[in-house]
mmCIF file with all atom_site columns, C-alpha atoms in Angstrom:
data_model
loop_
_atom_site.group_PDB
_atom_site.id
_atom_site.type_symbol
_atom_site.label_atom_id
_atom_site.label_alt_id
_atom_site.label_comp_id
_atom_site.label_asym_id
_atom_site.label_entity_id
_atom_site.label_seq_id
_atom_site.pdbx_PDB_ins_code
_atom_site.Cartn_x
_atom_site.Cartn_y
_atom_site.Cartn_z
_atom_site.occupancy
_atom_site.B_iso_or_equiv
_atom_site.pdbx_formal_charge
_atom_site.auth_seq_id
_atom_site.auth_comp_id
_atom_site.auth_asym_id
_atom_site.auth_atom_id
_atom_site.pdbx_PDB_model_num
ATOM 1  C CA . MET B 1 1  ? 103.645 48.212 41.198  1.00 50.00 ? 1  MET B CA 1
ATOM 2  C CA . PHE B 1 2  ? 100.214 48.021 42.853  1.00 58.00 ? 2  PHE B CA 1
ATOM 3  C CA . GLY B 1 3  ? 100.713 44.626 44.506  1.00 61.00 ? 3  GLY B CA 1
ATOM 4  C CA . GLY B 1 4  ? 101.437 46.312 47.820  1.00 70.00 ? 4  GLY B CA 1
ATOM 5  C CA . LEU B 1 5  ? 98.085  48.087 47.757  1.00 73.00 ? 5  LEU B CA 1
ATOM 6  C CA . GLY B 1 6  ? 96.248  44.779 47.704  1.00 74.00 ? 6  GLY B CA 1
ATOM 7  C CA . ASP B 1 7  ? 98.208  43.632 50.736  1.00 82.00 ? 7  ASP B CA 1
ATOM 8  C CA . LEU B 1 8  ? 97.489  46.909 52.493  1.00 83.00 ? 8  LEU B CA 1
ATOM 9  C CA . ALA B 1 9  ? 93.766  46.615 51.790  1.00 83.00 ? 9  ALA B CA 1
ATOM 10 C CA . LYS B 1 10 ? 93.791  43.055 53.131  1.00 87.00 ? 10 LYS B CA 1
ATOM 11 C CA . MET B 1 11 ? 95.587  44.187 56.306  1.00 87.00 ? 11 MET B CA 1
ATOM 12 C CA . MET B 1 12 ? 93.096  47.027 56.785  1.00 88.00 ? 12 MET B CA 1
ATOM 13 C CA . GLN B 1 13 ? 90.205  44.566 56.475  1.00 89.00 ? 13 GLN B CA 1
ATOM 14 C CA . GLN B 1 14 ? 91.834  42.238 59.018  1.00 87.00 ? 14 GLN B CA 1
ATOM 15 C CA . ALA B 1 15 ? 92.340  45.165 61.413  1.00 87.00 ? 15 ALA B CA 1
ATOM 16 C CA . LYS B 1 16 ? 88.646  46.079 61.127  1.00 91.00 ? 16 LYS B CA 1
ATOM 17 C CA . GLU B 1 17 ? 87.665  42.475 61.815  1.00 88.00 ? 17 GLU B CA 1
ATOM 18 C CA . ILE B 1 18 ? 89.936  42.277 64.866  1.00 85.00 ? 18 ILE B CA 1
ATOM 19 C CA . LYS B 1 19 ? 88.516  45.538 66.202  1.00 88.00 ? 19 LYS B CA 1
ATOM 20 C CA . LYS B 1 20 ? 84.978  44.234 65.745  1.00 89.00 ? 20 LYS B CA 1
ATOM 21 C CA . ASN B 1 21 ? 85.867  40.989 67.534  1.00 85.00 ? 21 ASN B CA 1
ATOM 22 C CA . VAL B 1 22 ? 87.479  42.863 70.437  1.00 85.00 ? 22 VAL B CA 1
ATOM 23 C CA . GLU B 1 23 ? 84.434  45.099 70.846  1.00 88.00 ? 23 GLU B CA 1
ATOM 24 C CA . GLU B 1 24 ? 82.127  42.078 70.815  1.00 89.00 ? 24 GLU B CA 1
ATOM 25 C CA . MET B 1 25 ? 84.336  40.328 73.366  1.00 86.00 ? 25 MET B CA 1
ATOM 26 C CA . LYS B 1 26 ? 84.250  43.385 75.653  1.00 85.00 ? 26 LYS B CA 1
ATOM 27 C CA . LYS B 1 27 ? 80.465  43.515 75.445  1.00 89.00 ? 27 LYS B CA 1
ATOM 28 C CA . ASN B 1 28 ? 80.105  39.810 76.183  1.00 86.00 ? 28 ASN B CA 1
ATOM 29 C CA . LEU B 1 29 ? 82.526  39.993 79.093  1.00 87.00 ? 29 LEU B CA 1
ATOM 30 C CA . SER B 1 30 ? 80.790  43.009 80.603  1.00 87.00 ? 30 SER B CA 1
ATOM 31 C CA . GLU B 1 31 ? 77.562  41.001 80.638  1.00 91.00 ? 31 GLU B CA 1
ATOM 32 C CA . ALA B 1 32 ? 79.202  37.890 82.121  1.00 93.00 ? 32 ALA B CA 1
ATOM 33 C CA . GLU B 1 33 ? 79.428  37.319 85.862  1.00 96.00 ? 33 GLU B CA 1
ATOM 34 C CA . PHE B 1 34 ? 82.162  35.511 87.766  1.00 96.00 ? 34 PHE B CA 1
ATOM 35 C CA . SER B 1 35 ? 82.024  34.446 91.375  1.00 97.00 ? 35 SER B CA 1
ATOM 36 C CA . GLY B 1 36 ? 84.541  33.771 94.079  1.00 98.00 ? 36 GLY B CA 1
ATOM 37 C CA . VAL B 1 37 ? 84.036  32.102 97.435  1.00 98.00 ? 37 VAL B CA 1
ATOM 38 C CA . SER B 1 38 ? 86.125  32.430 100.559 1.00 97.00 ? 38 SER B CA 1
ATOM 39 C CA . ALA B 1 39 ? 87.859  29.252 101.723 1.00 95.00 ? 39 ALA B CA 1
ATOM 40 C CA . ASN B 1 40 ? 85.434  28.849 104.616 1.00 95.00 ? 40 ASN B CA 1
ATOM 41 C CA . GLY B 1 41 ? 82.435  29.467 102.339 1.00 96.00 ? 41 GLY B CA 1
ATOM 42 C CA . LYS B 1 42 ? 81.165  32.417 104.398 1.00 96.00 ? 42 LYS B CA 1
ATOM 43 C CA . VAL B 1 43 ? 81.547  35.020 101.628 1.00 98.00 ? 43 VAL B CA 1
ATOM 44 C CA . ILE B 1 44 ? 80.543  34.890 97.972  1.00 98.00 ? 44 ILE B CA 1
ATOM 45 C CA . ALA B 1 45 ? 81.536  37.747 95.677  1.00 98.00 ? 45 ALA B CA 1
ATOM 46 C CA . VAL B 1 46 ? 80.281  38.308 92.131  1.00 98.00 ? 46 VAL B CA 1
ATOM 47 C CA . VAL B 1 47 ? 82.042  40.547 89.613  1.00 97.00 ? 47 VAL B CA 1
ATOM 48 C CA . SER B 1 48 ? 81.361  41.338 85.979  1.00 94.00 ? 48 SER B CA 1
ATOM 49 C CA . GLY B 1 49 ? 83.794  40.606 83.176  1.00 91.00 ? 49 GLY B CA 1
ATOM 50 C CA . ASP B 1 50 ? 84.700  44.286 83.125  1.00 90.00 ? 50 ASP B CA 1
ATOM 51 C CA . PHE B 1 51 ? 85.819  43.976 86.767  1.00 93.00 ? 51 PHE B CA 1
ATOM 52 C CA . GLN B 1 52 ? 82.898  45.686 88.474  1.00 94.00 ? 52 GLN B CA 1
ATOM 53 C CA . LEU B 1 53 ? 81.826  44.286 91.836  1.00 97.00 ? 53 LEU B CA 1
ATOM 54 C CA . LYS B 1 54 ? 78.174  43.265 91.483  1.00 96.00 ? 54 LYS B CA 1
ATOM 55 C CA . LYS B 1 55 ? 77.315  41.508 94.707  1.00 97.00 ? 55 LYS B CA 1
ATOM 56 C CA . VAL B 1 56 ? 78.742  40.292 98.010  1.00 97.00 ? 56 VAL B CA 1
ATOM 57 C CA . GLU B 1 57 ? 76.856  37.687 100.041 1.00 97.00 ? 57 GLU B CA 1
ATOM 58 C CA . PHE B 1 58 ? 77.610  36.888 103.670 1.00 96.00 ? 58 PHE B CA 1
ATOM 59 C CA . LYS B 1 59 ? 76.685  33.567 105.225 1.00 95.00 ? 59 LYS B CA 1
ATOM 60 C CA . GLY B 1 60 ? 76.685  34.049 108.958 1.00 89.00 ? 60 GLY B CA 1
ATOM 61 C CA . ALA B 1 61 ? 77.461  36.936 111.236 1.00 88.00 ? 61 ALA B CA 1
ATOM 62 C CA . ASP B 1 62 ? 81.099  36.165 112.022 1.00 92.00 ? 62 ASP B CA 1
ATOM 63 C CA . VAL B 1 63 ? 82.702  37.102 108.712 1.00 94.00 ? 63 VAL B CA 1
ATOM 64 C CA . ALA B 1 64 ? 86.305  38.278 108.778 1.00 95.00 ? 64 ALA B CA 1
ATOM 65 C CA . GLU B 1 65 ? 87.694  40.999 106.535 1.00 96.00 ? 65 GLU B CA 1
ATOM 66 C CA . ASN B 1 66 ? 90.100  38.493 104.970 1.00 96.00 ? 66 ASN B CA 1
ATOM 67 C CA . ASP B 1 67 ? 87.129  36.364 103.889 1.00 97.00 ? 67 ASP B CA 1
ATOM 68 C CA . VAL B 1 68 ? 85.787  39.304 101.889 1.00 97.00 ? 68 VAL B CA 1
ATOM 69 C CA . PHE B 1 69 ? 89.187  39.995 100.316 1.00 97.00 ? 69 PHE B CA 1
ATOM 70 C CA . GLU B 1 70 ? 89.615  36.346 99.418  1.00 98.00 ? 70 GLU B CA 1
ATOM 71 C CA . ALA B 1 71 ? 86.202  36.043 97.762  1.00 98.00 ? 71 ALA B CA 1
ATOM 72 C CA . VAL B 1 72 ? 86.516  39.316 95.817  1.00 98.00 ? 72 VAL B CA 1
ATOM 73 C CA . ASN B 1 73 ? 90.073  38.577 94.672  1.00 97.00 ? 73 ASN B CA 1
ATOM 74 C CA . THR B 1 74 ? 89.094  35.071 93.579  1.00 98.00 ? 74 THR B CA 1
ATOM 75 C CA . ALA B 1 75 ? 86.214  36.454 91.528  1.00 98.00 ? 75 ALA B CA 1
ATOM 76 C CA . LEU B 1 76 ? 88.433  39.138 89.979  1.00 97.00 ? 76 LEU B CA 1
ATOM 77 C CA . ASN B 1 77 ? 91.134  36.601 89.105  1.00 97.00 ? 77 ASN B CA 1
ATOM 78 C CA . THR B 1 78 ? 88.544  34.363 87.468  1.00 96.00 ? 78 THR B CA 1
ATOM 79 C CA . ALA B 1 79 ? 87.248  37.300 85.402  1.00 95.00 ? 79 ALA B CA 1
ATOM 80 C CA . ARG B 1 80 ? 90.804  38.327 84.466  1.00 94.00 ? 80 ARG B CA 1
ATOM 81 C CA . ASN B 1 81 ? 91.717  34.787 83.389  1.00 95.00 ? 81 ASN B CA 1
ATOM 82 C CA . GLU B 1 82 ? 88.579  34.519 81.276  1.00 92.00 ? 82 GLU B CA 1
ATOM 83 C CA . ALA B 1 83 ? 89.315  37.876 79.615  1.00 89.00 ? 83 ALA B CA 1
ATOM 84 C CA . GLN B 1 84 ? 92.872  36.766 78.822  1.00 91.00 ? 84 GLN B CA 1
ATOM 85 C CA . ALA B 1 85 ? 91.613  33.466 77.390  1.00 91.00 ? 85 ALA B CA 1
ATOM 86 C CA . LYS B 1 86 ? 89.091  35.267 75.188  1.00 86.00 ? 86 LYS B CA 1
ATOM 87 C CA . LEU B 1 87 ? 91.783  37.676 73.983  1.00 83.00 ? 87 LEU B CA 1
ATOM 88 C CA . GLN B 1 88 ? 94.021  34.730 73.086  1.00 86.00 ? 88 GLN B CA 1
ATOM 89 C CA . GLU B 1 89 ? 91.203  33.317 70.954  1.00 83.00 ? 89 GLU B CA 1
ATOM 90 C CA . ILE B 1 90 ? 91.041  36.538 68.949  1.00 76.00 ? 90 ILE B CA 1
ATOM 91 C CA . ALA B 1 91 ? 94.799  36.911 68.469  1.00 68.00 ? 91 ALA B CA 1
#
């Protein structure tokens, strides 16, 4: 009769543990930094694991807009891939 309650308590404990792990992962990712570089190496972008742009460095005066987009998007994709990998570890 009460066998289901034990299973429910176990599931509740697992849910709490998953929530704790997700919160820890979010904190760690927000502190991590990921960089991206344009193909010509003239722009370096750094983003945090919570997808905030932290820094953009320009090497030279003749930087094109596409170089900036490329570096920022590369950094964001790296951060996104890392977040997905970390989430897979928890699941």
